[in-house]
Amino acid sequence: MAAIRLHGTPYSTAVARVLTTLYEKELEFEFVEIDMKAGEHKKESFLSINPFGQIPGFEDGDLKLFESRAITKYIAQEYADKGTQFKCGDSKTAAIIGVWMEVEAHQFDPVASKLTWELALKPRYGLATDTAIVEENEAKLAKVLDVYESRLAQSKYLGCGCFTLADLHHLPCIHYLLGTQAKKLFDSRPHVSAWVDAITARPAWSKVLALQKQQG
Amino acid sequence: MATPVKVYGPAMSTAVSRVLACLLEKNVDFQLVPVNLAKGEHKKPDFRKIQPFGQVPAFEDEGISLFESRAICRYICEKYTDKGNKGLYGTNPVARASIDQWLEAEGQRFNPPSSVLVFQLAFAPRMKIKQDQVVIKQNEEKLSKVLGIYEKRLGETRFLAGDEFSLADLSHLPNTQYLVTTSGRGEMFTSKKNVGRWWNEISSRHSWKNVVDMQNNKGA
């Protein structure tokens, strides 16, 4: 049994965030599928890993973790010498990368998640899209991406000149949104568009997409 | 020589006070630079140079400019490891992973509903903005679920990430302060045995009392 075990489903954005990191770091791991329909994530055995009853849950030997962004940070630090380095430079750059990781978590994700739900996921479940919510959040996302456009005009990736977790954390939501009308918000901003092309082309991300296809 | 560490924003802002609490825990000298939110100073081009989203806080130290309060706190802990509370961000990787986990829980689970309630219950009345009772009820329910999970956790450990006070607990101070003292709904916290005990401990810390003094001196 691998020391690293990831519990969840591959099409969950939060789980995909961790999967991508594990592939980038070229780590061996066991993927434990959680049966969401059967409410497996609310059962005691899973709650002992994530008391909030949400995926992902993560184990590395005896260590148990939840919250995808804490898990990816742990993986990056614990396995610093393996696979993609996720840094370029000194501690000052690390602090700037930290800023843009918080930007993803607090400025981008709340808006992008709502749009992902309305435009990409609700249709899959036969639920009606709320056009008022879409309009409101497309306007918000446009403002966030304007800031990204300025930033990416000065820096090849969000944190610095190299691909880091600050970029990686965006992949799952961006992937969904590129399949919807929200794609235009990324395409219409040249630096954002180039950045999206670069990060979505990474082999580790392709592996996550392959896993998603496999599980249907 | 004046300290190079500058925090931009009013002490009464929850995100600004998160940074102030961290600086005080770490015994790092700083200068608080006022930003007049009522006059929209934070939305002006000059301010957006240091915080492109037009929000407070912004932060400067020698040769570095940062924003996002939780990123600023992590930077302070990493840069000033040997000052003040040395264990604030953990002294080993396992401790740090647990702190990061509960910091994310604060940012992703606790903060969204509690921020809405802080605005609706503490700020809207003084800004003469009409409260939205539907929004209040929805977010009280969300926060109540989160606090139920905290109640269980804090029966197992003294603080959220373990048995030492950490950045994860500190991050909860700003919103909880308003909800317990100003909102009229403080019993969400104080009626729970373990959450109540935890709130008393973390809010009695010298560093947090100093932040509250700063908030009161500025007239909020």
Tab-separated table of C-alpha atoms in Angstrom:
chain	number	residue	atom	x	y	z
A	1	MET	CA	0.000	0.000	0.000
A	2	ALA	CA	1.378	3.403	-1.027
A	3	ALA	CA	2.138	5.785	1.836
A	4	ILE	CA	0.216	8.538	0.022
A	5	ARG	CA	-3.551	8.057	-0.337
A	6	LEU	CA	-5.904	10.595	-1.887
A	7	HIS	CA	-9.626	10.185	-1.239
A	8	GLY	CA	-12.166	11.733	-3.609
A	9	THR	CA	-13.407	11.817	-7.180
A	10	PRO	CA	-11.268	13.122	-10.062
A	11	TYR	CA	-13.830	15.583	-11.464
A	12	SER	CA	-14.036	17.506	-8.164
A	13	THR	CA	-12.091	20.760	-8.608
A	14	ALA	CA	-10.550	20.506	-5.150
A	15	VAL	CA	-9.468	16.888	-5.688
A	16	ALA	CA	-8.096	17.761	-9.156
A	17	ARG	CA	-5.947	20.441	-7.518
A	18	VAL	CA	-4.216	17.778	-5.398
A	19	LEU	CA	-4.042	15.211	-8.218
A	20	THR	CA	-2.238	17.705	-10.458
A	21	THR	CA	0.288	18.416	-7.704
A	22	LEU	CA	0.966	14.703	-7.162
A	23	TYR	CA	1.529	14.215	-10.922
A	24	GLU	CA	3.749	17.332	-11.140
A	25	LYS	CA	5.837	15.932	-8.289
A	26	GLU	CA	5.919	12.457	-9.947
A	27	LEU	CA	4.847	10.780	-6.723
A	28	GLU	CA	3.423	7.293	-6.207
A	29	PHE	CA	-0.003	7.392	-4.639
A	30	GLU	CA	-3.200	5.422	-4.206
A	31	PHE	CA	-6.402	7.075	-5.396
A	32	VAL	CA	-9.333	6.004	-3.225
A	33	GLU	CA	-12.652	6.683	-4.957
A	34	ILE	CA	-15.323	8.052	-2.678
A	35	ASP	CA	-18.914	7.173	-3.576
A	36	MET	CA	-20.543	10.601	-3.254
A	37	LYS	CA	-23.991	9.359	-4.281
A	38	ALA	CA	-23.901	6.841	-1.437
A	39	GLY	CA	-22.898	9.630	0.973
A	40	GLU	CA	-19.580	7.964	1.734
A	41	HIS	CA	-18.026	11.389	2.420
A	42	LYS	CA	-20.403	11.911	5.347
A	43	LYS	CA	-19.606	8.596	7.016
A	44	GLU	CA	-17.456	8.284	10.134
A	45	SER	CA	-14.519	6.629	8.351
A	46	PHE	CA	-14.152	9.635	6.051
A	47	LEU	CA	-14.989	12.233	8.713
A	48	SER	CA	-11.952	11.051	10.663
A	49	ILE	CA	-9.858	12.409	7.771
A	50	ASN	CA	-11.980	15.473	6.935
A	51	PRO	CA	-14.372	16.548	9.698
A	52	PHE	CA	-16.115	18.883	7.227
A	53	GLY	CA	-17.275	15.835	5.243
A	54	GLN	CA	-15.890	17.117	1.928
A	55	ILE	CA	-13.414	15.783	-0.581
A	56	PRO	CA	-10.467	15.591	-0.805
A	57	GLY	CA	-9.111	13.757	2.189
A	58	PHE	CA	-5.388	13.005	2.168
A	59	GLU	CA	-3.070	10.639	3.994
A	60	ASP	CA	0.705	10.341	3.991
A	61	GLY	CA	1.629	7.533	6.362
A	62	ASP	CA	0.078	8.559	9.671
A	63	LEU	CA	-0.473	12.178	8.640
A	64	LYS	CA	-4.053	13.099	7.700
A	65	LEU	CA	-4.902	16.374	5.973
A	66	PHE	CA	-7.864	18.209	4.422
A	67	GLU	CA	-8.309	21.464	2.428
A	68	SER	CA	-6.778	21.057	-1.039
A	69	ARG	CA	-4.575	24.175	-0.758
A	70	ALA	CA	-3.057	22.958	2.541
A	71	ILE	CA	-2.469	19.526	1.004
A	72	THR	CA	-0.703	20.901	-2.094
A	73	LYS	CA	1.506	23.105	0.119
A	74	TYR	CA	2.433	20.097	2.253
A	75	ILE	CA	3.265	18.002	-0.833
A	76	ALA	CA	5.389	20.827	-2.290
A	77	GLN	CA	7.371	21.216	0.923
A	78	GLU	CA	7.684	17.560	1.944
A	79	TYR	CA	8.756	16.461	-1.558
A	80	ALA	CA	10.653	19.633	-2.468
A	81	ASP	CA	13.410	17.708	-4.236
A	82	LYS	CA	11.084	15.699	-6.497
A	83	GLY	CA	9.526	16.641	-9.825
A	84	THR	CA	8.496	20.251	-10.574
A	85	GLN	CA	10.193	22.722	-8.238
A	86	PHE	CA	7.286	25.235	-7.941
A	87	LYS	CA	9.661	28.124	-7.215
A	88	CYS	CA	12.239	30.398	-8.738
A	89	GLY	CA	14.515	32.389	-6.510
A	90	ASP	CA	14.695	33.483	-2.920
A	91	SER	CA	12.349	33.893	0.001
A	92	LYS	CA	11.070	37.222	-1.329
A	93	THR	CA	9.766	35.443	-4.417
A	94	ALA	CA	8.240	32.807	-2.140
A	95	ALA	CA	6.302	35.575	-0.395
A	96	ILE	CA	5.002	36.932	-3.726
A	97	ILE	CA	3.964	33.415	-4.786
A	98	GLY	CA	2.126	33.240	-1.437
A	99	VAL	CA	0.253	36.457	-2.283
A	100	TRP	CA	-1.018	35.070	-5.599
A	101	MET	CA	-2.011	31.777	-3.963
A	102	GLU	CA	-4.256	33.827	-1.666
A	103	VAL	CA	-5.541	35.784	-4.682
A	104	GLU	CA	-6.647	32.508	-6.296
A	105	ALA	CA	-8.300	31.402	-3.055
A	106	HIS	CA	-10.114	34.646	-2.209
A	107	GLN	CA	-10.538	36.684	-5.427
A	108	PHE	CA	-10.667	34.141	-8.259
A	109	ASP	CA	-12.127	30.953	-6.820
A	110	PRO	CA	-15.312	32.279	-5.130
A	111	VAL	CA	-16.395	33.807	-8.448
A	112	ALA	CA	-15.044	31.083	-10.755
A	113	SER	CA	-16.635	28.332	-8.621
A	114	LYS	CA	-20.069	29.952	-8.854
A	115	LEU	CA	-19.731	30.222	-12.655
A	116	THR	CA	-18.441	26.648	-12.891
A	117	TRP	CA	-21.495	25.450	-10.979
A	118	GLU	CA	-23.985	27.481	-13.040
A	119	LEU	CA	-22.487	27.014	-16.515
A	120	ALA	CA	-20.639	23.686	-16.453
A	121	LEU	CA	-22.089	21.495	-13.705
A	122	LYS	CA	-25.795	22.353	-13.354
A	123	PRO	CA	-26.473	21.394	-17.003
A	124	ARG	CA	-24.871	17.978	-16.341
A	125	TYR	CA	-27.332	17.396	-13.506
A	126	GLY	CA	-30.302	18.652	-15.512
A	127	LEU	CA	-30.632	21.779	-13.355
A	128	ALA	CA	-31.496	25.227	-14.723
A	129	THR	CA	-28.752	27.852	-14.962
A	130	ASP	CA	-29.487	31.086	-13.057
A	131	THR	CA	-28.708	33.795	-15.624
A	132	ALA	CA	-28.711	36.591	-13.025
A	133	ILE	CA	-25.976	34.830	-11.030
A	134	VAL	CA	-24.042	34.205	-14.259
A	135	GLU	CA	-24.218	37.861	-15.293
A	136	GLU	CA	-23.171	39.092	-11.844
A	137	ASN	CA	-20.225	36.718	-11.593
A	138	GLU	CA	-19.024	37.184	-15.183
A	139	ALA	CA	-18.757	40.904	-14.385
A	140	LYS	CA	-16.792	40.119	-11.209
A	141	LEU	CA	-14.532	37.632	-13.009
A	142	ALA	CA	-13.832	40.230	-15.721
A	143	LYS	CA	-12.527	42.638	-13.053
A	144	VAL	CA	-10.335	39.943	-11.493
A	145	LEU	CA	-8.949	38.974	-14.905
A	146	ASP	CA	-8.162	42.641	-15.644
A	147	VAL	CA	-5.815	42.549	-12.640
A	148	TYR	CA	-4.370	39.229	-13.899
A	149	GLU	CA	-3.824	40.786	-17.355
A	150	SER	CA	-1.710	43.600	-15.822
A	151	ARG	CA	0.191	41.157	-13.636
A	152	LEU	CA	0.905	38.709	-16.460
A	153	ALA	CA	2.170	41.576	-18.630
A	154	GLN	CA	4.971	41.954	-16.051
A	155	SER	CA	5.493	38.337	-14.993
A	156	LYS	CA	5.392	35.166	-17.090
A	157	TYR	CA	3.436	33.314	-14.402
A	158	LEU	CA	1.431	34.801	-11.542
A	159	GLY	CA	3.984	34.389	-8.744
A	160	CYS	CA	7.220	34.742	-10.682
A	161	GLY	CA	8.884	33.610	-13.914
A	162	CYS	CA	8.166	29.931	-13.253
A	163	PHE	CA	5.050	27.765	-12.885
A	164	THR	CA	4.107	27.459	-9.203
A	165	LEU	CA	1.155	26.425	-7.044
A	166	ALA	CA	-0.210	29.974	-7.540
A	167	ASP	CA	-0.884	29.025	-11.185
A	168	LEU	CA	-1.689	25.331	-10.609
A	169	HIS	CA	-4.542	26.035	-8.184
A	170	HIS	CA	-6.476	27.721	-11.013
A	171	LEU	CA	-6.438	24.748	-13.397
A	172	PRO	CA	-9.563	22.826	-12.349
A	173	CYS	CA	-11.991	25.797	-12.539
A	174	ILE	CA	-10.365	27.272	-15.649
A	175	HIS	CA	-10.723	23.924	-17.410
A	176	TYR	CA	-14.468	23.853	-16.732
A	177	LEU	CA	-14.957	27.505	-17.704
A	178	LEU	CA	-13.145	27.054	-21.026
A	179	GLY	CA	-15.987	24.718	-21.997
A	180	THR	CA	-18.605	27.437	-21.397
A	181	GLN	CA	-19.544	30.952	-22.566
A	182	ALA	CA	-17.109	32.298	-19.929
A	183	LYS	CA	-14.226	31.246	-22.202
A	184	LYS	CA	-14.442	34.656	-23.894
A	185	LEU	CA	-13.288	36.359	-20.679
A	186	PHE	CA	-9.953	34.496	-20.885
A	187	ASP	CA	-9.571	34.660	-24.702
A	188	SER	CA	-10.104	38.420	-24.885
A	189	ARG	CA	-7.125	39.172	-22.625
A	190	PRO	CA	-3.869	38.354	-24.489
A	191	HIS	CA	-1.549	37.776	-21.504
A	192	VAL	CA	-4.211	35.822	-19.598
A	193	SER	CA	-4.898	33.784	-22.736
A	194	ALA	CA	-1.214	32.917	-23.221
A	195	TRP	CA	-0.932	31.964	-19.555
A	196	VAL	CA	-4.013	29.728	-19.789
A	197	ASP	CA	-2.530	28.028	-22.863
A	198	ALA	CA	0.758	27.414	-21.043
A	199	ILE	CA	-0.686	25.996	-17.839
A	200	THR	CA	-3.316	23.808	-19.492
A	201	ALA	CA	-0.691	22.298	-21.802
A	202	ARG	CA	1.302	20.800	-18.932
A	203	PRO	CA	1.566	16.971	-19.060
A	204	ALA	CA	0.538	16.592	-15.397
A	205	TRP	CA	-2.749	18.363	-16.167
A	206	SER	CA	-3.357	16.071	-19.142
A	207	LYS	CA	-2.984	13.088	-16.782
A	208	VAL	CA	-5.722	14.515	-14.546
A	209	LEU	CA	-8.019	14.955	-17.554
A	210	ALA	CA	-7.306	11.358	-18.617
A	211	LEU	CA	-8.260	10.151	-15.125
A	212	GLN	CA	-11.471	12.219	-15.252
A	213	LYS	CA	-12.394	10.640	-18.609
A	214	GLN	CA	-11.695	7.175	-17.242
A	215	GLN	CA	-14.080	7.606	-14.325
A	216	GLY	CA	-16.778	9.085	-16.589
B	1	MET	CA	15.417	55.291	11.846
B	2	ALA	CA	11.751	54.600	11.211
B	3	THR	CA	10.750	50.954	10.819
B	4	PRO	CA	10.515	49.739	7.210
B	5	VAL	CA	7.434	47.653	8.092
B	6	LYS	CA	4.279	49.480	7.064
B	7	VAL	CA	0.671	48.325	7.150
B	8	TYR	CA	-1.789	50.340	5.073
B	9	GLY	CA	-5.401	50.442	6.228
B	10	PRO	CA	-7.599	51.179	9.235
B	11	ALA	CA	-7.337	48.987	12.353
B	12	MET	CA	-11.095	48.438	12.302
B	13	SER	CA	-10.837	46.461	9.033
B	14	THR	CA	-10.932	42.732	9.836
B	15	ALA	CA	-8.216	41.896	7.316
B	16	VAL	CA	-5.963	44.717	8.541
B	17	SER	CA	-6.411	43.634	12.165
B	18	ARG	CA	-5.386	40.069	11.198
B	19	VAL	CA	-2.002	41.439	10.118
B	20	LEU	CA	-1.693	43.689	13.193
B	21	ALA	CA	-2.342	40.716	15.498
B	22	CYS	CA	0.417	38.747	13.767
B	23	LEU	CA	2.944	41.617	13.983
B	24	LEU	CA	2.186	42.059	17.687
B	25	GLU	CA	2.492	38.293	18.377
B	26	LYS	CA	5.882	38.367	16.648
B	27	ASN	CA	7.040	41.576	18.421
B	28	VAL	CA	7.759	43.196	15.063
B	29	ASP	CA	7.697	47.004	15.075
B	30	PHE	CA	5.492	48.554	12.435
B	31	GLN	CA	3.891	51.767	11.278
B	32	LEU	CA	0.156	51.863	10.617
B	33	VAL	CA	-0.582	54.125	7.641
B	34	PRO	CA	-4.194	55.328	7.561
B	35	VAL	CA	-6.321	54.760	4.447
B	36	ASN	CA	-9.611	56.627	4.324
B	37	LEU	CA	-12.127	54.016	3.146
B	38	ALA	CA	-15.083	56.395	3.460
B	39	LYS	CA	-13.413	58.690	0.921
B	40	GLY	CA	-12.596	55.755	-1.380
B	41	GLU	CA	-8.853	56.190	-0.999
B	42	HIS	CA	-8.365	52.419	-1.473
B	43	LYS	CA	-9.966	52.521	-4.922
B	44	LYS	CA	-7.695	55.252	-6.267
B	45	PRO	CA	-4.898	54.517	-8.795
B	46	ASP	CA	-2.110	55.379	-6.315
B	47	PHE	CA	-3.340	52.810	-3.820
B	48	ARG	CA	-3.986	50.212	-6.529
B	49	LYS	CA	-0.244	50.294	-7.263
B	50	ILE	CA	0.302	48.470	-3.956
B	51	GLN	CA	-3.008	46.575	-3.875
B	52	PRO	CA	-4.392	46.005	-7.377
B	53	PHE	CA	-7.794	44.803	-6.111
B	54	GLY	CA	-8.370	48.091	-4.257
B	55	GLN	CA	-8.700	46.496	-0.819
B	56	VAL	CA	-6.984	46.821	2.554
B	57	PRO	CA	-4.469	45.848	3.847
B	58	ALA	CA	-1.397	46.543	1.782
B	59	PHE	CA	2.007	45.876	3.358
B	60	GLU	CA	5.611	46.880	2.882
B	61	ASP	CA	8.856	45.680	4.388
B	62	GLU	CA	12.390	46.431	3.206
B	63	GLY	CA	12.375	45.729	-0.552
B	64	ILE	CA	9.039	43.925	-0.629
B	65	SER	CA	5.430	44.895	-1.174
B	66	LEU	CA	2.618	42.429	-0.370
B	67	PHE	CA	-1.153	42.124	-0.020
B	68	GLU	CA	-3.745	39.492	1.099
B	69	SER	CA	-3.694	39.373	4.919
B	70	ARG	CA	-3.014	35.623	5.248
B	71	ALA	CA	-0.051	35.824	2.825
B	72	ILE	CA	1.296	38.792	4.797
B	73	CYS	CA	0.978	36.835	8.067
B	74	ARG	CA	2.842	33.838	6.603
B	75	TYR	CA	5.605	36.186	5.344
B	76	ILE	CA	5.950	37.809	8.794
B	77	CYS	CA	6.258	34.381	10.448
B	78	GLU	CA	8.854	33.183	7.908
B	79	LYS	CA	10.922	36.384	7.891
B	80	TYR	CA	10.922	36.899	11.667
B	81	THR	CA	11.129	33.238	12.761
B	82	ASP	CA	13.175	33.986	15.859
B	83	LYS	CA	11.130	36.934	17.112
B	84	GLY	CA	8.187	36.885	19.512
B	85	ASN	CA	5.992	33.768	19.372
B	86	LYS	CA	8.369	31.324	17.638
B	87	GLY	CA	5.762	28.566	17.266
B	88	LEU	CA	3.090	30.738	15.644
B	89	TYR	CA	3.488	29.047	12.244
B	90	GLY	CA	4.843	25.738	13.600
B	91	THR	CA	8.387	24.622	14.336
B	92	ASN	CA	8.289	21.453	12.200
B	93	PRO	CA	6.645	20.383	8.917
B	94	VAL	CA	3.856	18.306	10.520
B	95	ALA	CA	2.847	21.162	12.845
B	96	ARG	CA	2.927	23.568	9.904
B	97	ALA	CA	0.753	21.271	7.753
B	98	SER	CA	-1.878	21.184	10.507
B	99	ILE	CA	-1.750	24.986	10.872
B	100	ASP	CA	-2.095	25.446	7.088
B	101	GLN	CA	-5.051	23.055	7.108
B	102	TRP	CA	-6.928	25.061	9.741
B	103	LEU	CA	-5.878	28.357	8.142
B	104	GLU	CA	-7.519	27.138	4.937
B	105	ALA	CA	-10.563	26.029	6.955
B	106	GLU	CA	-10.729	29.581	8.340
B	107	GLY	CA	-10.358	31.133	4.886
B	108	GLN	CA	-12.677	28.792	2.998
B	109	ARG	CA	-15.319	27.718	5.565
B	110	PHE	CA	-15.385	30.162	8.486
B	111	ASN	CA	-14.613	33.418	6.719
B	112	PRO	CA	-17.332	33.479	4.025
B	113	PRO	CA	-20.381	33.234	6.327
B	114	SER	CA	-18.776	35.146	9.240
B	115	SER	CA	-17.692	38.042	6.979
B	116	VAL	CA	-21.216	38.421	5.657
B	117	LEU	CA	-22.556	38.465	9.226
B	118	VAL	CA	-19.924	40.988	10.366
B	119	PHE	CA	-21.011	43.291	7.553
B	120	GLN	CA	-24.752	42.768	8.043
B	121	LEU	CA	-24.801	42.881	11.839
B	122	ALA	CA	-21.891	45.127	12.845
B	123	PHE	CA	-21.249	47.484	9.926
B	124	ALA	CA	-24.528	47.895	7.983
B	125	PRO	CA	-26.339	49.550	10.907
B	126	ARG	CA	-23.618	52.132	11.491
B	127	MET	CA	-23.373	52.766	7.731
B	128	LYS	CA	-27.171	53.183	7.617
B	129	ILE	CA	-27.458	50.320	5.102
B	130	LYS	CA	-30.564	48.150	5.323
B	131	GLN	CA	-29.909	44.651	6.682
B	132	ASP	CA	-30.934	41.645	4.577
B	133	GLN	CA	-32.647	39.193	6.939
B	134	VAL	CA	-32.650	36.357	4.385
B	135	VAL	CA	-28.893	36.681	3.891
B	136	ILE	CA	-28.399	36.880	7.674
B	137	LYS	CA	-30.392	33.696	8.273
B	138	GLN	CA	-28.609	31.759	5.470
B	139	ASN	CA	-25.206	32.694	6.808
B	140	GLU	CA	-26.064	32.049	10.449
B	141	GLU	CA	-27.016	28.508	9.409
B	142	LYS	CA	-23.755	28.048	7.498
B	143	LEU	CA	-21.669	29.433	10.357
B	144	SER	CA	-23.538	27.314	12.866
B	145	LYS	CA	-22.561	24.139	10.963
B	146	VAL	CA	-18.918	25.219	10.901
B	147	LEU	CA	-18.960	25.988	14.636
B	148	GLY	CA	-20.460	22.550	15.276
B	149	ILE	CA	-17.358	21.012	13.688
B	150	TYR	CA	-15.100	23.377	15.665
B	151	GLU	CA	-16.889	22.366	18.892
B	152	LYS	CA	-15.939	18.711	18.296
B	153	ARG	CA	-12.365	19.564	17.278
B	154	LEU	CA	-11.799	21.837	20.287
B	155	GLY	CA	-12.927	19.034	22.571
B	156	GLU	CA	-9.962	17.011	21.213
B	157	THR	CA	-7.274	19.709	21.115
B	158	ARG	CA	-6.722	22.935	23.032
B	159	PHE	CA	-6.399	25.028	19.876
B	160	LEU	CA	-7.447	24.307	16.300
B	161	ALA	CA	-4.163	22.987	14.895
B	162	GLY	CA	-2.995	21.319	18.088
B	163	ASP	CA	-2.176	22.188	21.654
B	164	GLU	CA	-0.378	25.465	20.912
B	165	PHE	CA	-1.879	28.802	19.813
B	166	SER	CA	-1.131	29.285	16.125
B	167	LEU	CA	-1.748	31.435	13.084
B	168	ALA	CA	-4.848	29.312	12.443
B	169	ASP	CA	-6.494	30.516	15.682
B	170	LEU	CA	-5.216	34.076	15.185
B	171	SER	CA	-6.866	34.266	11.769
B	172	HIS	CA	-10.285	33.839	13.406
B	173	LEU	CA	-9.862	36.734	15.858
B	174	PRO	CA	-11.033	39.671	13.693
B	175	ASN	CA	-14.437	38.376	12.552
B	176	THR	CA	-15.199	36.670	15.882
B	177	GLN	CA	-14.425	39.855	17.826
B	178	TYR	CA	-17.158	41.738	15.966
B	179	LEU	CA	-19.627	38.862	16.152
B	180	VAL	CA	-19.167	38.302	19.897
B	181	THR	CA	-19.059	41.943	20.985
B	182	THR	CA	-21.097	43.942	18.466
B	183	SER	CA	-23.523	41.763	16.559
B	184	GLY	CA	-25.952	40.688	19.244
B	185	ARG	CA	-25.486	37.096	18.093
B	186	GLY	CA	-22.425	36.323	20.235
B	187	GLU	CA	-24.096	33.273	21.787
B	188	MET	CA	-23.347	31.384	18.559
B	189	PHE	CA	-19.846	31.163	20.035
B	190	THR	CA	-20.262	31.634	23.768
B	191	SER	CA	-23.036	29.071	24.242
B	192	LYS	CA	-20.772	26.273	22.982
B	193	LYS	CA	-18.574	24.842	25.733
B	194	ASN	CA	-15.370	24.237	23.770
B	195	VAL	CA	-15.696	27.106	21.263
B	196	GLY	CA	-16.521	29.449	24.164
B	197	ARG	CA	-13.468	28.287	26.103
B	198	TRP	CA	-11.271	28.667	22.996
B	199	TRP	CA	-12.618	32.165	22.267
B	200	ASN	CA	-11.878	33.302	25.844
B	201	GLU	CA	-8.323	32.007	25.620
B	202	ILE	CA	-7.414	33.448	22.235
B	203	SER	CA	-9.118	36.807	22.754
B	204	SER	CA	-7.408	37.295	26.137
B	205	ARG	CA	-3.982	37.262	24.536
B	206	HIS	CA	-2.050	40.488	25.083
B	207	SER	CA	-1.465	40.924	21.359
B	208	TRP	CA	-5.189	40.794	20.545
B	209	LYS	CA	-6.118	43.145	23.377
B	210	ASN	CA	-3.671	45.646	21.884
B	211	VAL	CA	-5.345	45.334	18.482
B	212	VAL	CA	-8.767	45.933	20.021
B	213	ASP	CA	-7.359	49.039	21.763
B	214	MET	CA	-6.094	50.267	18.382
B	215	GLN	CA	-9.552	49.683	16.886
B	216	ASN	CA	-11.255	51.590	19.715
B	217	ASN	CA	-8.786	54.473	19.668
B	218	LYS	CA	-9.428	55.049	16.011
B	219	GLY	CA	-13.122	55.418	16.790
B	220	ALA	CA	-13.850	52.436	14.503
